């Protein structure tokens, strides 16, 4: 059983202790979105991918994903790319992808 968060006599959380944390569903949704963004990057032609500024490790893993033909291996690689994307500036990458592909960000 989970221990309830600490509270004072009024039932309120102490100042500075945030009770609101992202839901598990929201976190999963965000992780899947990062994974889809990585998949879109892996599907770009090499010339377009070079125009997007990416961390070196992320770029290497995207290029590796392009060479993988086994379905399960590709799925695992895309999950790894999604994990790497957590440390990257996804919004900047998404904006640059929109410029490179000529599609608005909403369409990505």
PDB file of C-alpha atoms in Angstrom:
ATOM      1  CA  UNK A   1       0.000   0.000   0.000  1.00  0.00           C
ATOM      2  CA  UNK A   2       1.247   3.427  -0.867  1.00  0.00           C
ATOM      3  CA  UNK A   3       2.014   5.927   1.889  1.00  0.00           C
ATOM      4  CA  UNK A   4      -0.016   9.139   1.549  1.00  0.00           C
ATOM      5  CA  UNK A   5       1.939  12.375   1.084  1.00  0.00           C
ATOM      6  CA  UNK A   6       2.703  14.355   4.242  1.00  0.00           C
ATOM      7  CA  UNK A   7       0.195  17.042   5.182  1.00  0.00           C
ATOM      8  CA  UNK A   8      -0.339  19.524   7.958  1.00  0.00           C
ATOM      9  CA  UNK A   9      -3.359  19.720  10.290  1.00  0.00           C
ATOM     10  CA  UNK A  10      -5.508  21.357   7.592  1.00  0.00           C
ATOM     11  CA  UNK A  11      -4.984  18.497   5.186  1.00  0.00           C
ATOM     12  CA  UNK A  12      -2.969  20.700   2.860  1.00  0.00           C
ATOM     13  CA  UNK A  13       0.473  19.789   1.599  1.00  0.00           C
ATOM     14  CA  UNK A  14       3.311  21.791   3.134  1.00  0.00           C
ATOM     15  CA  UNK A  15       4.505  24.770   1.115  1.00  0.00           C
ATOM     16  CA  UNK A  16       7.080  23.779  -1.452  1.00  0.00           C
ATOM     17  CA  UNK A  17       5.852  20.181  -1.745  1.00  0.00           C
ATOM     18  CA  UNK A  18       4.120  19.728  -5.044  1.00  0.00           C
ATOM     19  CA  UNK A  19       1.447  17.053  -4.975  1.00  0.00           C
ATOM     20  CA  UNK A  20       0.705  17.336  -8.664  1.00  0.00           C
ATOM     21  CA  UNK A  21       2.892  15.111 -10.763  1.00  0.00           C
ATOM     22  CA  UNK A  22       2.322  14.006 -14.319  1.00  0.00           C
ATOM     23  CA  UNK A  23       0.057  11.016 -14.693  1.00  0.00           C
ATOM     24  CA  UNK A  24       1.510   7.765 -15.925  1.00  0.00           C
ATOM     25  CA  UNK A  25      -0.709   7.986 -18.999  1.00  0.00           C
ATOM     26  CA  UNK A  26       0.567  11.461 -19.837  1.00  0.00           C
ATOM     27  CA  UNK A  27       4.179  10.355 -19.420  1.00  0.00           C
ATOM     28  CA  UNK A  28       3.591   7.364 -21.702  1.00  0.00           C
ATOM     29  CA  UNK A  29       1.916   9.579 -24.295  1.00  0.00           C
ATOM     30  CA  UNK A  30       4.887  11.962 -24.255  1.00  0.00           C
ATOM     31  CA  UNK A  31       7.358   9.073 -24.585  1.00  0.00           C
ATOM     32  CA  UNK A  32       5.437   7.633 -27.539  1.00  0.00           C
ATOM     33  CA  UNK A  33       5.420  11.060 -29.182  1.00  0.00           C
ATOM     34  CA  UNK A  34       9.207  11.292 -28.811  1.00  0.00           C
ATOM     35  CA  UNK A  35       9.499   7.826 -30.296  1.00  0.00           C
ATOM     36  CA  UNK A  36       7.325   8.861 -33.271  1.00  0.00           C
ATOM     37  CA  UNK A  37       9.467  11.967 -33.745  1.00  0.00           C
ATOM     38  CA  UNK A  38      12.558   9.751 -33.832  1.00  0.00           C
ATOM     39  CA  UNK A  39      10.836   7.501 -36.364  1.00  0.00           C
ATOM     40  CA  UNK A  40      10.091  10.506 -38.589  1.00  0.00           C
ATOM     41  CA  UNK A  41      13.733  11.578 -38.327  1.00  0.00           C
ATOM     42  CA  UNK A  42      14.882   8.075 -39.289  1.00  0.00           C
ATOM     43  CA  UNK A  43      12.625   8.212 -42.343  1.00  0.00           C
ATOM     44  CA  UNK A  44      14.107  11.444 -43.687  1.00  0.00           C
ATOM     45  CA  UNK A  45      16.440  11.449 -46.673  1.00  0.00           C
ATOM     46  CA  UNK A  46      20.088  11.835 -45.546  1.00  0.00           C
ATOM     47  CA  UNK A  47      20.364  15.382 -46.952  1.00  0.00           C
ATOM     48  CA  UNK A  48      17.386  16.577 -44.903  1.00  0.00           C
ATOM     49  CA  UNK A  49      18.584  14.819 -41.753  1.00  0.00           C
ATOM     50  CA  UNK A  50      21.949  16.593 -42.012  1.00  0.00           C
ATOM     51  CA  UNK A  51      20.158  19.960 -41.920  1.00  0.00           C
ATOM     52  CA  UNK A  52      18.717  19.225 -38.464  1.00  0.00           C
ATOM     53  CA  UNK A  53      20.955  19.899 -35.487  1.00  0.00           C
ATOM     54  CA  UNK A  54      20.990  16.806 -33.267  1.00  0.00           C
ATOM     55  CA  UNK A  55      23.199  15.522 -30.453  1.00  0.00           C
ATOM     56  CA  UNK A  56      25.901  13.263 -31.897  1.00  0.00           C
ATOM     57  CA  UNK A  57      24.738  10.082 -30.141  1.00  0.00           C
ATOM     58  CA  UNK A  58      21.155  10.647 -31.257  1.00  0.00           C
ATOM     59  CA  UNK A  59      22.254  11.194 -34.869  1.00  0.00           C
ATOM     60  CA  UNK A  60      24.343   7.992 -34.781  1.00  0.00           C
ATOM     61  CA  UNK A  61      21.431   5.970 -33.426  1.00  0.00           C
ATOM     62  CA  UNK A  62      19.038   7.385 -36.037  1.00  0.00           C
ATOM     63  CA  UNK A  63      21.484   6.438 -38.778  1.00  0.00           C
ATOM     64  CA  UNK A  64      21.791   2.967 -37.267  1.00  0.00           C
ATOM     65  CA  UNK A  65      17.990   2.599 -37.252  1.00  0.00           C
ATOM     66  CA  UNK A  66      17.976   3.258 -40.996  1.00  0.00           C
ATOM     67  CA  UNK A  67      20.184   0.208 -41.560  1.00  0.00           C
ATOM     68  CA  UNK A  68      18.128  -2.178 -39.406  1.00  0.00           C
ATOM     69  CA  UNK A  69      15.800  -4.454 -41.347  1.00  0.00           C
ATOM     70  CA  UNK A  70      14.561  -6.826 -38.615  1.00  0.00           C
ATOM     71  CA  UNK A  71      11.218  -5.582 -37.324  1.00  0.00           C
ATOM     72  CA  UNK A  72      11.781  -6.300 -33.611  1.00  0.00           C
ATOM     73  CA  UNK A  73      15.293  -4.860 -33.692  1.00  0.00           C
ATOM     74  CA  UNK A  74      13.946  -1.706 -35.334  1.00  0.00           C
ATOM     75  CA  UNK A  75      11.233  -1.411 -32.681  1.00  0.00           C
ATOM     76  CA  UNK A  76      13.832  -1.635 -29.901  1.00  0.00           C
ATOM     77  CA  UNK A  77      16.076   0.866 -31.676  1.00  0.00           C
ATOM     78  CA  UNK A  78      13.202   3.345 -32.014  1.00  0.00           C
ATOM     79  CA  UNK A  79      12.462   2.950 -28.307  1.00  0.00           C
ATOM     80  CA  UNK A  80      16.103   3.737 -27.574  1.00  0.00           C
ATOM     81  CA  UNK A  81      15.947   6.784 -29.839  1.00  0.00           C
ATOM     82  CA  UNK A  82      12.839   7.922 -27.940  1.00  0.00           C
ATOM     83  CA  UNK A  83      14.762   7.543 -24.682  1.00  0.00           C
ATOM     84  CA  UNK A  84      17.633   9.631 -26.070  1.00  0.00           C
ATOM     85  CA  UNK A  85      15.136  12.259 -27.227  1.00  0.00           C
ATOM     86  CA  UNK A  86      14.138  12.871 -23.592  1.00  0.00           C
ATOM     87  CA  UNK A  87      17.500  14.594 -23.079  1.00  0.00           C
ATOM     88  CA  UNK A  88      17.331  16.537 -26.337  1.00  0.00           C
ATOM     89  CA  UNK A  89      15.329  19.688 -27.029  1.00  0.00           C
ATOM     90  CA  UNK A  90      12.400  17.982 -28.765  1.00  0.00           C
ATOM     91  CA  UNK A  91      10.576  21.229 -29.526  1.00  0.00           C
ATOM     92  CA  UNK A  92      13.599  22.684 -31.325  1.00  0.00           C
ATOM     93  CA  UNK A  93      14.045  19.442 -33.272  1.00  0.00           C
ATOM     94  CA  UNK A  94      10.346  19.398 -34.144  1.00  0.00           C
ATOM     95  CA  UNK A  95      10.501  23.031 -35.328  1.00  0.00           C
ATOM     96  CA  UNK A  96      13.597  22.376 -37.437  1.00  0.00           C
ATOM     97  CA  UNK A  97      11.976  19.251 -38.898  1.00  0.00           C
ATOM     98  CA  UNK A  98       8.984  21.371 -39.936  1.00  0.00           C
ATOM     99  CA  UNK A  99      11.295  23.836 -41.701  1.00  0.00           C
ATOM    100  CA  UNK A 100      13.312  21.111 -43.441  1.00  0.00           C
ATOM    101  CA  UNK A 101      10.296  19.124 -44.638  1.00  0.00           C
ATOM    102  CA  UNK A 102       8.155  22.158 -45.426  1.00  0.00           C
ATOM    103  CA  UNK A 103       5.271  20.805 -43.337  1.00  0.00           C
ATOM    104  CA  UNK A 104       3.748  22.785 -40.462  1.00  0.00           C
ATOM    105  CA  UNK A 105       4.537  21.494 -36.961  1.00  0.00           C
ATOM    106  CA  UNK A 106       0.910  20.471 -36.441  1.00  0.00           C
ATOM    107  CA  UNK A 107       1.191  18.048 -39.364  1.00  0.00           C
ATOM    108  CA  UNK A 108       4.214  16.385 -37.792  1.00  0.00           C
TER     109      UNK A 108
END
